[in-house]
Amino acid sequence: MYDEDELVDIVDSYIGEMIERVVTKYGYDVDLAEEYYELLTYITKKLVKAWFNGRKPDASELEAKLRYIRRKYPRRLNILLSYLVSRYIRARNRYVYGLQRRDDLR
């Protein structure tokens, strides 16, 4: 059964600290106290789309993939997370300034 909140929780448990480190290390304009869940949801959706070709994985598939990537390719994962955080900021700023729809954050 596919549950988006469950997938977000899995991503948080496996790479949540990495996301926080990327945001603080590179000084991204993200208030982690207020926007963390929205950022995490955005990253989860993008990872699922990229790694599973849009197919909705079950929790065990996502866990296995995150464990593998985190163990085998930690540097690439950091780069990917940095890219996704920057894309989230770009989409959020476009929404805030009225340049695009809210749907683009999905």
mmCIF file with all atom_site columns, C-alpha atoms in Angstrom, residues 24-97:
data_model
loop_
_atom_site.group_PDB
_atom_site.id
_atom_site.type_symbol
_atom_site.label_atom_id
_atom_site.label_alt_id
_atom_site.label_comp_id
_atom_site.label_asym_id
_atom_site.label_entity_id
_atom_site.label_seq_id
_atom_site.pdbx_PDB_ins_code
_atom_site.Cartn_x
_atom_site.Cartn_y
_atom_site.Cartn_z
_atom_site.occupancy
_atom_site.B_iso_or_equiv
_atom_site.pdbx_formal_charge
_atom_site.auth_seq_id
_atom_site.auth_comp_id
_atom_site.auth_asym_id
_atom_site.auth_atom_id
_atom_site.pdbx_PDB_model_num
ATOM 1  C CA . THR A 1 24 ? 23.244 24.637 6.902   1.00 0.00 ? 24 THR A CA 1
ATOM 2  C CA . LYS A 1 25 ? 26.592 23.961 5.193   1.00 0.00 ? 25 LYS A CA 1
ATOM 3  C CA . TYR A 1 26 ? 25.704 25.817 2.006   1.00 0.00 ? 26 TYR A CA 1
ATOM 4  C CA . GLY A 1 27 ? 23.577 28.474 3.694   1.00 0.00 ? 27 GLY A CA 1
ATOM 5  C CA . TYR A 1 28 ? 20.406 27.821 1.723   1.00 0.00 ? 28 TYR A CA 1
ATOM 6  C CA . ASP A 1 29 ? 17.535 30.163 2.461   1.00 0.00 ? 29 ASP A CA 1
ATOM 7  C CA . VAL A 1 30 ? 15.340 27.532 4.106   1.00 0.00 ? 30 VAL A CA 1
ATOM 8  C CA . ASP A 1 31 ? 13.895 27.884 7.580   1.00 0.00 ? 31 ASP A CA 1
ATOM 9  C CA . LEU A 1 32 ? 14.176 24.278 8.724   1.00 0.00 ? 32 LEU A CA 1
ATOM 10 C CA . ALA A 1 33 ? 11.864 24.881 11.683  1.00 0.00 ? 33 ALA A CA 1
ATOM 11 C CA . GLU A 1 34 ? 8.998  25.971 9.436   1.00 0.00 ? 34 GLU A CA 1
ATOM 12 C CA . GLU A 1 35 ? 9.659  24.489 5.995   1.00 0.00 ? 35 GLU A CA 1
ATOM 13 C CA . TYR A 1 36 ? 11.305 21.165 6.788   1.00 0.00 ? 36 TYR A CA 1
ATOM 14 C CA . TYR A 1 37 ? 8.288  18.944 6.129   1.00 0.00 ? 37 TYR A CA 1
ATOM 15 C CA . GLU A 1 38 ? 7.485  20.709 2.853   1.00 0.00 ? 38 GLU A CA 1
ATOM 16 C CA . LEU A 1 39 ? 11.132 20.411 1.763   1.00 0.00 ? 39 LEU A CA 1
ATOM 17 C CA . LEU A 1 40 ? 11.196 16.758 2.766   1.00 0.00 ? 40 LEU A CA 1
ATOM 18 C CA . THR A 1 41 ? 7.997  16.068 0.820   1.00 0.00 ? 41 THR A CA 1
ATOM 19 C CA . TYR A 1 42 ? 9.437  17.794 -2.247  1.00 0.00 ? 42 TYR A CA 1
ATOM 20 C CA . ILE A 1 43 ? 12.670 15.788 -2.056  1.00 0.00 ? 43 ILE A CA 1
ATOM 21 C CA . THR A 1 44 ? 10.772 12.527 -1.526  1.00 0.00 ? 44 THR A CA 1
ATOM 22 C CA . LYS A 1 45 ? 8.608  13.100 -4.587  1.00 0.00 ? 45 LYS A CA 1
ATOM 23 C CA . LYS A 1 46 ? 11.596 13.953 -6.749  1.00 0.00 ? 46 LYS A CA 1
ATOM 24 C CA . LEU A 1 47 ? 13.595 10.930 -5.558  1.00 0.00 ? 47 LEU A CA 1
ATOM 25 C CA . VAL A 1 48 ? 10.677 8.572  -6.167  1.00 0.00 ? 48 VAL A CA 1
ATOM 26 C CA . LYS A 1 49 ? 10.170 10.018 -9.629  1.00 0.00 ? 49 LYS A CA 1
ATOM 27 C CA . ALA A 1 50 ? 13.867 9.687  -10.512 1.00 0.00 ? 50 ALA A CA 1
ATOM 28 C CA . TRP A 1 51 ? 14.657 6.331  -8.919  1.00 0.00 ? 51 TRP A CA 1
ATOM 29 C CA . PHE A 1 52 ? 11.413 4.487  -9.626  1.00 0.00 ? 52 PHE A CA 1
ATOM 30 C CA . ASN A 1 53 ? 10.413 6.127  -12.924 1.00 0.00 ? 53 ASN A CA 1
ATOM 31 C CA . GLY A 1 54 ? 7.293  7.601  -11.378 1.00 0.00 ? 54 GLY A CA 1
ATOM 32 C CA . ARG A 1 55 ? 6.100  4.205  -10.103 1.00 0.00 ? 55 ARG A CA 1
ATOM 33 C CA . LYS A 1 56 ? 5.000  4.373  -6.500  1.00 0.00 ? 56 LYS A CA 1
ATOM 34 C CA . PRO A 1 57 ? 7.294  2.082  -4.485  1.00 0.00 ? 57 PRO A CA 1
ATOM 35 C CA . ASP A 1 58 ? 6.378  0.376  -1.271  1.00 0.00 ? 58 ASP A CA 1
ATOM 36 C CA . ALA A 1 59 ? 8.202  1.280  1.928   1.00 0.00 ? 59 ALA A CA 1
ATOM 37 C CA . SER A 1 60 ? 10.678 -1.607 1.801   1.00 0.00 ? 60 SER A CA 1
ATOM 38 C CA . GLU A 1 61 ? 11.768 -0.754 -1.751  1.00 0.00 ? 61 GLU A CA 1
ATOM 39 C CA . LEU A 1 62 ? 12.447 2.850  -0.824  1.00 0.00 ? 62 LEU A CA 1
ATOM 40 C CA . GLU A 1 63 ? 14.306 1.829  2.337   1.00 0.00 ? 63 GLU A CA 1
ATOM 41 C CA . ALA A 1 64 ? 16.515 -0.561 0.402   1.00 0.00 ? 64 ALA A CA 1
ATOM 42 C CA . LYS A 1 65 ? 17.298 2.059  -2.236  1.00 0.00 ? 65 LYS A CA 1
ATOM 43 C CA . LEU A 1 66 ? 18.104 4.746  0.362   1.00 0.00 ? 66 LEU A CA 1
ATOM 44 C CA . ARG A 1 67 ? 20.341 2.372  2.338   1.00 0.00 ? 67 ARG A CA 1
ATOM 45 C CA . TYR A 1 68 ? 22.180 1.361  -0.819  1.00 0.00 ? 68 TYR A CA 1
ATOM 46 C CA . ILE A 1 69 ? 22.679 4.892  -2.144  1.00 0.00 ? 69 ILE A CA 1
ATOM 47 C CA . ARG A 1 70 ? 23.672 6.287  1.261   1.00 0.00 ? 70 ARG A CA 1
ATOM 48 C CA . ARG A 1 71 ? 26.236 3.529  1.780   1.00 0.00 ? 71 ARG A CA 1
ATOM 49 C CA . LYS A 1 72 ? 27.596 3.239  -1.764  1.00 0.00 ? 72 LYS A CA 1
ATOM 50 C CA . TYR A 1 73 ? 27.403 6.845  -3.064  1.00 0.00 ? 73 TYR A CA 1
ATOM 51 C CA . PRO A 1 74 ? 27.343 9.330  -0.159  1.00 0.00 ? 74 PRO A CA 1
ATOM 52 C CA . ARG A 1 75 ? 29.063 12.124 -2.104  1.00 0.00 ? 75 ARG A CA 1
ATOM 53 C CA . ARG A 1 76 ? 26.710 11.841 -5.038  1.00 0.00 ? 76 ARG A CA 1
ATOM 54 C CA . LEU A 1 77 ? 23.775 11.823 -2.640  1.00 0.00 ? 77 LEU A CA 1
ATOM 55 C CA . ASN A 1 78 ? 25.022 15.054 -1.049  1.00 0.00 ? 78 ASN A CA 1
ATOM 56 C CA . ILE A 1 79 ? 25.299 16.664 -4.476  1.00 0.00 ? 79 ILE A CA 1
ATOM 57 C CA . LEU A 1 80 ? 21.826 15.441 -5.413  1.00 0.00 ? 80 LEU A CA 1
ATOM 58 C CA . LEU A 1 81 ? 20.357 16.747 -2.166  1.00 0.00 ? 81 LEU A CA 1
ATOM 59 C CA . SER A 1 82 ? 22.026 20.108 -2.680  1.00 0.00 ? 82 SER A CA 1
ATOM 60 C CA . TYR A 1 83 ? 20.561 20.281 -6.170  1.00 0.00 ? 83 TYR A CA 1
ATOM 61 C CA . LEU A 1 84 ? 17.085 19.346 -4.927  1.00 0.00 ? 84 LEU A CA 1
ATOM 62 C CA . VAL A 1 85 ? 17.208 21.908 -2.126  1.00 0.00 ? 85 VAL A CA 1
ATOM 63 C CA . SER A 1 86 ? 18.166 24.608 -4.621  1.00 0.00 ? 86 SER A CA 1
ATOM 64 C CA . ARG A 1 87 ? 15.320 23.538 -6.924  1.00 0.00 ? 87 ARG A CA 1
ATOM 65 C CA . TYR A 1 88 ? 12.895 23.627 -4.004  1.00 0.00 ? 88 TYR A CA 1
ATOM 66 C CA . ILE A 1 89 ? 13.988 27.176 -3.158  1.00 0.00 ? 89 ILE A CA 1
ATOM 67 C CA . ARG A 1 90 ? 13.608 28.240 -6.769  1.00 0.00 ? 90 ARG A CA 1
ATOM 68 C CA . ALA A 1 91 ? 10.098 26.761 -7.002  1.00 0.00 ? 91 ALA A CA 1
ATOM 69 C CA . ARG A 1 92 ? 9.106  28.231 -3.635  1.00 0.00 ? 92 ARG A CA 1
ATOM 70 C CA . ASN A 1 93 ? 10.356 31.696 -4.575  1.00 0.00 ? 93 ASN A CA 1
ATOM 71 C CA . ARG A 1 94 ? 8.539  31.593 -7.874  1.00 0.00 ? 94 ARG A CA 1
ATOM 72 C CA . TYR A 1 95 ? 5.359  30.711 -6.018  1.00 0.00 ? 95 TYR A CA 1
ATOM 73 C CA . VAL A 1 96 ? 5.884  33.425 -3.405  1.00 0.00 ? 96 VAL A CA 1
ATOM 74 C CA . TYR A 1 97 ? 6.472  36.070 -6.045  1.00 0.00 ? 97 TYR A CA 1
#
